mmCIF file of N, CA and C in Angstrom:
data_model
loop_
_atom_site.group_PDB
_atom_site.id
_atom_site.type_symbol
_atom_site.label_atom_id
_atom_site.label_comp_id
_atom_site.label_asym_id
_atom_site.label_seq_id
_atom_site.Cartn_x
_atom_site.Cartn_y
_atom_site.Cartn_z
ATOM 1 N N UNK O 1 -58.318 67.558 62.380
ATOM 2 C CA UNK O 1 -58.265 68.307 63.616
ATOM 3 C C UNK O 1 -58.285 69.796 63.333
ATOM 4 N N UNK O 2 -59.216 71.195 64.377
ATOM 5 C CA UNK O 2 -58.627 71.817 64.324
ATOM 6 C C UNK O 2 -58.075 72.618 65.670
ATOM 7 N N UNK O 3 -56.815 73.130 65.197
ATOM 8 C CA UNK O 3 -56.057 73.697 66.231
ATOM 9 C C UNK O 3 -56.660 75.102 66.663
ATOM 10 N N UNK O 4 -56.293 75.578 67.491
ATOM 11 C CA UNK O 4 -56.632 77.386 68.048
ATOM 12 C C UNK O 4 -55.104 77.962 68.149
ATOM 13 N N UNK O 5 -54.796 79.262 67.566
ATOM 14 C CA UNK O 5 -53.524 79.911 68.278
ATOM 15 C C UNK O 5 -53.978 81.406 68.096
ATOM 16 N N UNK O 6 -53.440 81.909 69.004
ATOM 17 C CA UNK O 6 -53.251 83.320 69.039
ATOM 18 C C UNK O 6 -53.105 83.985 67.682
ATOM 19 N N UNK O 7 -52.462 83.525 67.236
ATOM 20 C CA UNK O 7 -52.002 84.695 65.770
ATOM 21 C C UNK O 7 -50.958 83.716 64.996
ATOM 22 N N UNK O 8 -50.552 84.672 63.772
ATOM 23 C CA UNK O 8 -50.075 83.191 62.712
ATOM 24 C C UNK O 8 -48.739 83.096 63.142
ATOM 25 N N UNK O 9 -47.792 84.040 64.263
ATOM 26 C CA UNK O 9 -46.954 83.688 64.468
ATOM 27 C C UNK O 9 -46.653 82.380 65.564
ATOM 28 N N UNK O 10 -47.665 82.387 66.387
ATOM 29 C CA UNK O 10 -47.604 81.157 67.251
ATOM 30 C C UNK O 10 -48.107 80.230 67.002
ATOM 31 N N UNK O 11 -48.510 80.048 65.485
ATOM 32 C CA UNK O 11 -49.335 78.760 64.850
ATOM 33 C C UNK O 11 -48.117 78.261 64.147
ATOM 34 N N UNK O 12 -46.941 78.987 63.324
ATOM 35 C CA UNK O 12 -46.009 78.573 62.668
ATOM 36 C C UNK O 12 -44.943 77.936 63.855
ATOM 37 N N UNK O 13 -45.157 78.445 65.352
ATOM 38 C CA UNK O 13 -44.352 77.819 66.279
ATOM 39 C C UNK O 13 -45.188 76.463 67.536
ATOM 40 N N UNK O 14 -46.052 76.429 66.959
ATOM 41 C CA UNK O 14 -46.875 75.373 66.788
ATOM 42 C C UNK O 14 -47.106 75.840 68.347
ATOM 43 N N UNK O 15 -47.477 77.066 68.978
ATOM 44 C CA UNK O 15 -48.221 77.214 70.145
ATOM 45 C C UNK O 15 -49.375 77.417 70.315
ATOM 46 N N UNK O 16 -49.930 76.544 71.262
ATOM 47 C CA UNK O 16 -51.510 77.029 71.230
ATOM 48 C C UNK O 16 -51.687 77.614 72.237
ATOM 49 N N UNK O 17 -53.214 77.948 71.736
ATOM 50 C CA UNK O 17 -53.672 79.370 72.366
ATOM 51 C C UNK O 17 -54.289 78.794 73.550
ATOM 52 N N UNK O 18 -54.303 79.374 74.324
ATOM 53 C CA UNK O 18 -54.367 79.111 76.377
ATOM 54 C C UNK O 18 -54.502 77.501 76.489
ATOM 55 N N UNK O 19 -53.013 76.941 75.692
ATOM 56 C CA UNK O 19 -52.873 75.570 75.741
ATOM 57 C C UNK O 19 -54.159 74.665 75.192
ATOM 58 N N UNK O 20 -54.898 75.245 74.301
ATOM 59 C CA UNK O 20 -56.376 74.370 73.952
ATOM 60 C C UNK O 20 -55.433 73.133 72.815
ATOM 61 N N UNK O 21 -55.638 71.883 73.160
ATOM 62 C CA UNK O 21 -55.465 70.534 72.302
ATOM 63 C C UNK O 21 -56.388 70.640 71.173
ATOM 64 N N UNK O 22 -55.788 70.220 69.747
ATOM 65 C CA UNK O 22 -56.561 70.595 68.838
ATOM 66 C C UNK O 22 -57.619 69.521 68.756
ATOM 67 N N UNK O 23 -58.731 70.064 68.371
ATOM 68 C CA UNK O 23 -60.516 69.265 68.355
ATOM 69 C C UNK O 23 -60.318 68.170 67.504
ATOM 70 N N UNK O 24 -61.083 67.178 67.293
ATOM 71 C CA UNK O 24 -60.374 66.312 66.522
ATOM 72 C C UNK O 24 -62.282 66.275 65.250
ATOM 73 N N UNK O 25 -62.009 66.657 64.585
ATOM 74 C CA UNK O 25 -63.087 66.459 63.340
ATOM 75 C C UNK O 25 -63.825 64.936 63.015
ATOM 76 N N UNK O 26 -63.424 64.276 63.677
ATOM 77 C CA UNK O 26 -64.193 62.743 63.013
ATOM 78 C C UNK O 26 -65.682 62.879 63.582
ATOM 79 N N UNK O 27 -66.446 62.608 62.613
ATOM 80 C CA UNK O 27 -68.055 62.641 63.101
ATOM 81 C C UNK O 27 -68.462 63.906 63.120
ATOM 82 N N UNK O 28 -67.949 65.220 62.988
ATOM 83 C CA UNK O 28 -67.917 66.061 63.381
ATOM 84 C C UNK O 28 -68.976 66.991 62.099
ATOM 85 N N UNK O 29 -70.480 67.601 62.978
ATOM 86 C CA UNK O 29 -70.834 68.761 62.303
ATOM 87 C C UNK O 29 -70.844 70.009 61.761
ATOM 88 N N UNK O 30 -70.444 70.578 60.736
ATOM 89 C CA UNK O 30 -70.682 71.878 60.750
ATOM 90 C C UNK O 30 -71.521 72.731 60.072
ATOM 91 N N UNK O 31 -72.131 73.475 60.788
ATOM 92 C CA UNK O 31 -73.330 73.814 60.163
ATOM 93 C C UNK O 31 -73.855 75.684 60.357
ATOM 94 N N UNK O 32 -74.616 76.381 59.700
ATOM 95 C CA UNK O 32 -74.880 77.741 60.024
ATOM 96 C C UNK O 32 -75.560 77.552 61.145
ATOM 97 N N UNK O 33 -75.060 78.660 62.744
ATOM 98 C CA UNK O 33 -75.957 78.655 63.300
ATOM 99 C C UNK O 33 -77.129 79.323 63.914
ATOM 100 N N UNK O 34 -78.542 78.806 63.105
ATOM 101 C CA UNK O 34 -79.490 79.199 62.954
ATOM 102 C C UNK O 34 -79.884 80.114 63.934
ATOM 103 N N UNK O 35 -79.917 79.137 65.211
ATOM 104 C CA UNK O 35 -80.466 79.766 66.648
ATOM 105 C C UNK O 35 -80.037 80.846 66.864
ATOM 106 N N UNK O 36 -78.635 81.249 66.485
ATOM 107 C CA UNK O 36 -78.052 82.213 67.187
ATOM 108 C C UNK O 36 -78.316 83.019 66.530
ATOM 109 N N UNK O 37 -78.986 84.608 67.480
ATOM 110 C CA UNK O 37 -79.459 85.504 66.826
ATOM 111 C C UNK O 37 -78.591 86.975 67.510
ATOM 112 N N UNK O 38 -77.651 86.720 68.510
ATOM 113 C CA UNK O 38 -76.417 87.721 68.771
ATOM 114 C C UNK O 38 -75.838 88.565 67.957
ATOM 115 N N UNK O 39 -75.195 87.842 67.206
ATOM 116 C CA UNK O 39 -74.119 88.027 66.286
ATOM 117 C C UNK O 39 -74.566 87.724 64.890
ATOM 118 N N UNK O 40 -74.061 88.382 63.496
ATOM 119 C CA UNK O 40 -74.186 87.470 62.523
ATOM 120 C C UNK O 40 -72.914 86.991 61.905
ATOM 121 N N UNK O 41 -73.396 86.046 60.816
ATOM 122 C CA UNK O 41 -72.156 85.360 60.419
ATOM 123 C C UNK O 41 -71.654 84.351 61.119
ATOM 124 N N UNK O 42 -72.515 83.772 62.164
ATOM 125 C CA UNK O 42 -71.902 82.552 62.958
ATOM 126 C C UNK O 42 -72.156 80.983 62.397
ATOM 127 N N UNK O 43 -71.868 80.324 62.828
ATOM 128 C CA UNK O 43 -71.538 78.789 62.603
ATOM 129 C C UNK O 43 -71.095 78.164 63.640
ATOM 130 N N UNK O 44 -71.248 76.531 63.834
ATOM 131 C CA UNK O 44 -71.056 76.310 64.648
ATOM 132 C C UNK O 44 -70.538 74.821 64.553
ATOM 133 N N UNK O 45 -69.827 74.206 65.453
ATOM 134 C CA UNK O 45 -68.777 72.913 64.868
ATOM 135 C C UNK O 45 -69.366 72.016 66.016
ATOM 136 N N UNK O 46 -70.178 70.639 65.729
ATOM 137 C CA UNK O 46 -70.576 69.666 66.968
ATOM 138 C C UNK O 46 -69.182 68.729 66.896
ATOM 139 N N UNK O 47 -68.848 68.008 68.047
ATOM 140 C CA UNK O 47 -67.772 67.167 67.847
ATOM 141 C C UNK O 47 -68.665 66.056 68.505
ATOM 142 N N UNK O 48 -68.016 64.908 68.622
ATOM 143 C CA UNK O 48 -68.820 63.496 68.900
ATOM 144 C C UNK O 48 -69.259 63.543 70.549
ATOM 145 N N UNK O 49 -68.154 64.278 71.486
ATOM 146 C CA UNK O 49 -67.964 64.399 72.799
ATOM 147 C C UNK O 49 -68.815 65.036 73.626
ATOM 148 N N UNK O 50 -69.928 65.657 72.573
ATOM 149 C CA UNK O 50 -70.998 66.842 72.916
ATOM 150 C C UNK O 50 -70.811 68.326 72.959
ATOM 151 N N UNK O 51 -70.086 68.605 72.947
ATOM 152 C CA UNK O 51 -68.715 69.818 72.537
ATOM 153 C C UNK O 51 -69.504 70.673 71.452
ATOM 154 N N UNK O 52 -69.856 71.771 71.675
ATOM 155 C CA UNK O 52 -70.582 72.513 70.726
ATOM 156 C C UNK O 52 -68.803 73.965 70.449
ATOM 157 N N UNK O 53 -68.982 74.443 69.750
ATOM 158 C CA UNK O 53 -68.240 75.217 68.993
ATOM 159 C C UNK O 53 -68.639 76.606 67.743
ATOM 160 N N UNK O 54 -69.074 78.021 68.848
ATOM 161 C CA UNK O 54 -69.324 78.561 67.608
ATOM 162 C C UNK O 54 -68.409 79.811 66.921
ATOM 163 N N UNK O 55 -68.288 80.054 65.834
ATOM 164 C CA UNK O 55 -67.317 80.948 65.456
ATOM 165 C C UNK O 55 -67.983 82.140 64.340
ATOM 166 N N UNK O 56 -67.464 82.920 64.638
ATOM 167 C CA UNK O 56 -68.188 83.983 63.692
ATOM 168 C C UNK O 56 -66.766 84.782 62.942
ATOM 169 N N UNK O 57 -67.778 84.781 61.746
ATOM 170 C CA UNK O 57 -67.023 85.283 60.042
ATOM 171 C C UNK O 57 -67.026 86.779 59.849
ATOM 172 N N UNK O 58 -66.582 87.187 59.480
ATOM 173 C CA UNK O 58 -66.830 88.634 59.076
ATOM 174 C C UNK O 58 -67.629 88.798 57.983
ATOM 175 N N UNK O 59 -67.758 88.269 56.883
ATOM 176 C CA UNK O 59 -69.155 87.825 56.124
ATOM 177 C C UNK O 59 -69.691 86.471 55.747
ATOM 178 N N UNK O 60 -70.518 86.532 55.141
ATOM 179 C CA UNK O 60 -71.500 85.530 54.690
ATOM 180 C C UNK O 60 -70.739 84.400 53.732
ATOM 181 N N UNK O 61 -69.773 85.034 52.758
ATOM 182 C CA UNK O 61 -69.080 84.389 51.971
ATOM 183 C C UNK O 61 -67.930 83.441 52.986
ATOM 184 N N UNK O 62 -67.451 84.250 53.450
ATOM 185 C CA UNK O 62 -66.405 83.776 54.552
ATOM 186 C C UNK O 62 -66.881 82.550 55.523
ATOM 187 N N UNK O 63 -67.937 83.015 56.361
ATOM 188 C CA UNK O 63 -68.459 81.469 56.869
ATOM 189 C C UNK O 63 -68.772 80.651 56.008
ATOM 190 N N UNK O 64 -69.327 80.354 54.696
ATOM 191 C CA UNK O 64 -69.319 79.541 54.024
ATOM 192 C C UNK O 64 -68.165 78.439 53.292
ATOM 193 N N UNK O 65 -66.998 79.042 53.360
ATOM 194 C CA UNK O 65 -65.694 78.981 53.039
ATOM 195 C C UNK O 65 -65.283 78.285 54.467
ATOM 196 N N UNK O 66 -65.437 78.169 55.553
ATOM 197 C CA UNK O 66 -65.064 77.784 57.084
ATOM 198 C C UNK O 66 -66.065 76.448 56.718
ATOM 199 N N UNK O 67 -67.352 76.469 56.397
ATOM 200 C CA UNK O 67 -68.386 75.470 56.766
ATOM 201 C C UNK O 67 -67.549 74.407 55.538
ATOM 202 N N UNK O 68 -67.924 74.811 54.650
ATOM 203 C CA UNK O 68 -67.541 73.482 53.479
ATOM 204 C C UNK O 68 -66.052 73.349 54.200
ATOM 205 N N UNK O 69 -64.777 73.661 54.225
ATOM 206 C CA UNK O 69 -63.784 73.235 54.931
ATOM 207 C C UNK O 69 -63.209 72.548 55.472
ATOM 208 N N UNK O 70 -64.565 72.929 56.772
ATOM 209 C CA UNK O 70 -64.367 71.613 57.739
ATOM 210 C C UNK O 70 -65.083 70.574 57.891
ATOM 211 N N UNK O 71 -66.128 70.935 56.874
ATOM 212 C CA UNK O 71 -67.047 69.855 56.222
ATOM 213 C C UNK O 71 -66.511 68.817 55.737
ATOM 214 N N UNK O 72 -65.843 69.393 54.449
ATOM 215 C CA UNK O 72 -64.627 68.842 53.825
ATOM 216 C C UNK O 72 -63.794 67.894 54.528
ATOM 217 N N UNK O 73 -63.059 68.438 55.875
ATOM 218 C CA UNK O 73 -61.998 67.547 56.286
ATOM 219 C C UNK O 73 -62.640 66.367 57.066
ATOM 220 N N UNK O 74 -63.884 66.789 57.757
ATOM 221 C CA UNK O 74 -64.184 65.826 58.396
ATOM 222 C C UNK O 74 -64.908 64.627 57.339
ATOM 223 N N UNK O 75 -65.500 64.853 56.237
ATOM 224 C CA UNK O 75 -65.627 63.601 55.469
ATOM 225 C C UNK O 75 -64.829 63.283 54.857
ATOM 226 N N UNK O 76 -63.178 63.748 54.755
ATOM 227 C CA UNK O 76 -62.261 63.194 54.920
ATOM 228 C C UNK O 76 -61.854 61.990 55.247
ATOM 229 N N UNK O 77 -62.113 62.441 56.861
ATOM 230 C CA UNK O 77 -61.773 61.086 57.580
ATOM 231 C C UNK O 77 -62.953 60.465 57.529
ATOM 232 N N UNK O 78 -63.822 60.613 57.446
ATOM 233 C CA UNK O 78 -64.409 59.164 57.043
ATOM 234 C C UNK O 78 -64.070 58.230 55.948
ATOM 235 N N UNK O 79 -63.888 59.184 55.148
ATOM 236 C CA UNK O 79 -63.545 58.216 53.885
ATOM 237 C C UNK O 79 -61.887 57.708 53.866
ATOM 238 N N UNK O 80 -61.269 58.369 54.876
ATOM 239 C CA UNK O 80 -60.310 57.947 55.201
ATOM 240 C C UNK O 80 -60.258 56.360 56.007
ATOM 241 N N UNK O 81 -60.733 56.509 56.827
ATOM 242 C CA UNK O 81 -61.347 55.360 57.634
ATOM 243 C C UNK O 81 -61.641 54.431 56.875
ATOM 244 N N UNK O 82 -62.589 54.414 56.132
ATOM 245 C CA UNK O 82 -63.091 53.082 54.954
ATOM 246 C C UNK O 82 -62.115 52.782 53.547
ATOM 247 N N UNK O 83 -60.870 53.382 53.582
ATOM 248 C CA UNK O 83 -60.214 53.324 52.872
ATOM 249 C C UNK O 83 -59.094 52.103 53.380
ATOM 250 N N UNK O 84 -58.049 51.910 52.508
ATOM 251 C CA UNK O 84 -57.366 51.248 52.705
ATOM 252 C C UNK O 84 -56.008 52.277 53.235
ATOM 253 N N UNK O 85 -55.215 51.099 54.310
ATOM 254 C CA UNK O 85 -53.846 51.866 54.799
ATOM 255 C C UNK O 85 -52.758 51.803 54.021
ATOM 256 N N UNK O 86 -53.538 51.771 52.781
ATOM 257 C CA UNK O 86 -52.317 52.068 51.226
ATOM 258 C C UNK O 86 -52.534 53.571 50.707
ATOM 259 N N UNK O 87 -52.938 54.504 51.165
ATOM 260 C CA UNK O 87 -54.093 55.435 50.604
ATOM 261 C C UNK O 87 -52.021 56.547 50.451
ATOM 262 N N UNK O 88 -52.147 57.254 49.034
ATOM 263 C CA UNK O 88 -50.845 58.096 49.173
ATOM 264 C C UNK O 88 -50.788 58.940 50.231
ATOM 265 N N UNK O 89 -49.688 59.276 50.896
ATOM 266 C CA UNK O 89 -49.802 60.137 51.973
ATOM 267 C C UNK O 89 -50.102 61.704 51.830
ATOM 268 N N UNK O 90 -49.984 62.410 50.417
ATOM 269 C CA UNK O 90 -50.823 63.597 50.152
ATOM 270 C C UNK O 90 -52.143 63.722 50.890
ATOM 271 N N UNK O 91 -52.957 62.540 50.735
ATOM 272 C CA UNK O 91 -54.393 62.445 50.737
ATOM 273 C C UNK O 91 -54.304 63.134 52.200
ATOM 274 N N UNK O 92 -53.649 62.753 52.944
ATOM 275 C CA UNK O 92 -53.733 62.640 54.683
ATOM 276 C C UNK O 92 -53.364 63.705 55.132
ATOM 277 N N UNK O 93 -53.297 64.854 54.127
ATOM 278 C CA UNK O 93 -52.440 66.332 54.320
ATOM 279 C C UNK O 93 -53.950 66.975 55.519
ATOM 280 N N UNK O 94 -53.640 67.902 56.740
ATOM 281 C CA UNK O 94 -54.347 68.572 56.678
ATOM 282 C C UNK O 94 -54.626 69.256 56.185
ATOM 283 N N UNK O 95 -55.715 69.880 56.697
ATOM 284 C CA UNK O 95 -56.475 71.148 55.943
ATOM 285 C C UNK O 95 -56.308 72.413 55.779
ATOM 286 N N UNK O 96 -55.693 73.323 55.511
ATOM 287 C CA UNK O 96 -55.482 74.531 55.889
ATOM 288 C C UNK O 96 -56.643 75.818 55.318
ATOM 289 N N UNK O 97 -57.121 75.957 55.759
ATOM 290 C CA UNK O 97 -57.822 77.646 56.027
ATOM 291 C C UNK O 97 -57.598 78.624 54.749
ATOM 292 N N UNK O 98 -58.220 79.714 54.163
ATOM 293 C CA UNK O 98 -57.865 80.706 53.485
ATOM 294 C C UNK O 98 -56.633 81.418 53.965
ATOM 295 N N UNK O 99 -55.680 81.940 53.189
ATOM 296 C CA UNK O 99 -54.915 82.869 54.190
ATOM 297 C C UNK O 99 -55.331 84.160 53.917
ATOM 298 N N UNK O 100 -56.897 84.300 53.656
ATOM 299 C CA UNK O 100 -57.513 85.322 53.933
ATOM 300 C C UNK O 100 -57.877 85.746 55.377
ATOM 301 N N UNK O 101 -58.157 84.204 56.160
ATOM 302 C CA UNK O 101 -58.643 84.419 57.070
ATOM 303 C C UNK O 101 -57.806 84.866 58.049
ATOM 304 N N UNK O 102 -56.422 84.439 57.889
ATOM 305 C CA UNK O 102 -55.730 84.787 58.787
ATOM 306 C C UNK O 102 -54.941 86.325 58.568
ATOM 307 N N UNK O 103 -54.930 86.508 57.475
ATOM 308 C CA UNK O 103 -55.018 88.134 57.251
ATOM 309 C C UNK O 103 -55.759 89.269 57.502
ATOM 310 N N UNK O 104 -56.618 88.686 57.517
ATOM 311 C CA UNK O 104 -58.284 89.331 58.258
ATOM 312 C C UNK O 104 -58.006 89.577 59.385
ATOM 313 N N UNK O 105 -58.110 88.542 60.395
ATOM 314 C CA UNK O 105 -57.577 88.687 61.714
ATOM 315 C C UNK O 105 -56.139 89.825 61.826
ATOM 316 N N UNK O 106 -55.569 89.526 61.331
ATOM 317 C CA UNK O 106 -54.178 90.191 61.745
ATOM 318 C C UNK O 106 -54.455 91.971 61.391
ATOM 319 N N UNK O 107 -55.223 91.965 60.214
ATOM 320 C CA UNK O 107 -55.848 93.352 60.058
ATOM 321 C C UNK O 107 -56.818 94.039 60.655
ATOM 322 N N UNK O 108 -57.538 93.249 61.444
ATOM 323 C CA UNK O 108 -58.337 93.890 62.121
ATOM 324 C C UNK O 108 -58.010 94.040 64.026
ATOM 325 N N UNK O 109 -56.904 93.369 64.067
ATOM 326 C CA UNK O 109 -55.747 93.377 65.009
ATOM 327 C C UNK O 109 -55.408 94.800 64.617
ATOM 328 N N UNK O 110 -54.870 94.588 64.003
ATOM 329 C CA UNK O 110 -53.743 96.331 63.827
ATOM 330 C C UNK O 110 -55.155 97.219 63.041
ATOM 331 N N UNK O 111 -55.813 97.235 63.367
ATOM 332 C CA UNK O 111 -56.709 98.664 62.649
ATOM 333 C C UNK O 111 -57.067 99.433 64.266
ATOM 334 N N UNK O 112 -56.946 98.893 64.931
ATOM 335 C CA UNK O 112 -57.217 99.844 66.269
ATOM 336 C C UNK O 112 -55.754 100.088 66.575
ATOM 337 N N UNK O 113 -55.550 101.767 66.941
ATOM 338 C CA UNK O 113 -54.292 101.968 67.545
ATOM 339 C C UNK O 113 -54.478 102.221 69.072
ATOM 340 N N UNK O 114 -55.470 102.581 69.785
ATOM 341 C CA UNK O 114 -55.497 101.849 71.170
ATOM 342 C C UNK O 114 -55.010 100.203 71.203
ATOM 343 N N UNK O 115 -54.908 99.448 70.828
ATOM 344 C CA UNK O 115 -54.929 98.094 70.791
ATOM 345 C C UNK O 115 -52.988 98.074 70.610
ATOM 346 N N UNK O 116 -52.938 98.780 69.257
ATOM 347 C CA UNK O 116 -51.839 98.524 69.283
ATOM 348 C C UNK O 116 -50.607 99.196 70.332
ATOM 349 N N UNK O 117 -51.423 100.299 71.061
ATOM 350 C CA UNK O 117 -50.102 101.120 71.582
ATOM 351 C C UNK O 117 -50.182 100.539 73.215
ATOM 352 N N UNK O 118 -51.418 99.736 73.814
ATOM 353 C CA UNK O 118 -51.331 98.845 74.662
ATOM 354 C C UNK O 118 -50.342 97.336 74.930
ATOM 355 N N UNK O 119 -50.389 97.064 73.126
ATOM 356 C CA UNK O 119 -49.670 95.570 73.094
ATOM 357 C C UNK O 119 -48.349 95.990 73.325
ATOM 358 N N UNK O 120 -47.812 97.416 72.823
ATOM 359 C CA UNK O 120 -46.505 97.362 72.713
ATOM 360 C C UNK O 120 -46.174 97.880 73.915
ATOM 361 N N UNK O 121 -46.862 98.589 74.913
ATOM 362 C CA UNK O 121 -46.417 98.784 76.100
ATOM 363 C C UNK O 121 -46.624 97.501 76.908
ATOM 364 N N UNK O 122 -47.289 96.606 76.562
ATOM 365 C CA UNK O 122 -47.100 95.070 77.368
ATOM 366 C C UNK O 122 -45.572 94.718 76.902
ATOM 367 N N UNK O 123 -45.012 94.865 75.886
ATOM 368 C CA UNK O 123 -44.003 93.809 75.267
ATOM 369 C C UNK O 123 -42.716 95.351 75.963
ATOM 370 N N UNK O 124 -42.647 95.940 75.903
ATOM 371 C CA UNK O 124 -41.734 96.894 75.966
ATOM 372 C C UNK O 124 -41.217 97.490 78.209
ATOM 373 N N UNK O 125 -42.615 97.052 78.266
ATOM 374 C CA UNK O 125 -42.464 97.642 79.978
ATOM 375 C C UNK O 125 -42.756 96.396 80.859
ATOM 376 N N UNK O 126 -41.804 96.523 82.193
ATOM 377 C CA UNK O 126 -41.740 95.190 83.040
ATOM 378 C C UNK O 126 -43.086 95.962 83.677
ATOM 379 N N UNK O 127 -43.164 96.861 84.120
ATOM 380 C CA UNK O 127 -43.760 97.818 85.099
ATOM 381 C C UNK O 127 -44.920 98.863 84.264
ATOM 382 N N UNK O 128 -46.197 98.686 84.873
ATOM 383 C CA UNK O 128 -47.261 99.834 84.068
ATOM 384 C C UNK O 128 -47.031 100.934 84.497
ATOM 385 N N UNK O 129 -47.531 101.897 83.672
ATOM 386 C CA UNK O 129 -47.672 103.561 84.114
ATOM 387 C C UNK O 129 -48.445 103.952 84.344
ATOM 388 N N UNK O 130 -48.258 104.839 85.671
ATOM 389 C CA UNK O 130 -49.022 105.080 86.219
ATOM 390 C C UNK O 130 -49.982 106.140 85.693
ATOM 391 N N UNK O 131 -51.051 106.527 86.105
ATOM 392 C CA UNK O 131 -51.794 106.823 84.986
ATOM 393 C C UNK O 131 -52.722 108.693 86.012
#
């Protein structure tokens, strides 16, 4: 499965982000995506349900590191599946992410100080100012 949260503090409190249920990887594609010519660095995750999913890397190395991943977990469970229900329970660990990636994020969070002097007047004031 993967989950969505806001930031790594509401992932360690196991909240998700605008309540999204985590995707579940079985059958599941991931692949560069080609078509998309917006953005670079994107990829994109098919799930069985028709559910398309695309996410973009900050580089080339980085989406590649996301693709094998969840590549990875999802032939997981397949081979999980055709396995026996003796299999050690290590095997059945999820997957976890670089904690590059989530450092990334959190740094490019705090590299804008508009960003930051907005968040803290959300967390600090019941009432906006007037402007």
């Amino acid at each position: 499965e993967v989950g969505f949260y806001k930031d790594q503090k509401s992932a360690a409190q196991g909240v998700p982000y605008h309540s999204q249920i985590p995707v579940s990887l079985k059958d599941a594609a991931c692949e560069v995506a080609l078509d998309y010519k917006k953005k670079k660095h994107v990829f994109k995750l098919k799930i069985t349900d028709g559910n398309e999913y695309l996410f973009q890397a900050k580089d080339e190395e980085e989406m590649n590191s996301w693709i094998s991943i969840i590549s990875a977990a999802a032939a997981a469970d397949k081979s999980e599946a055709a396995a026996s229900l003796s299999a050690p329970a290590a095997a059945a660990r999820a997957q976890t992410l670089p904690a590059a990636v989530t450092t990334a994020t959190a740094a490019a969070a705090e590299s804008s100080p508009g960003k930051r002097e907005k968040d803290k007047e959300k967390r600090f004031s019941l009432f906006s100012k007037k402007k």
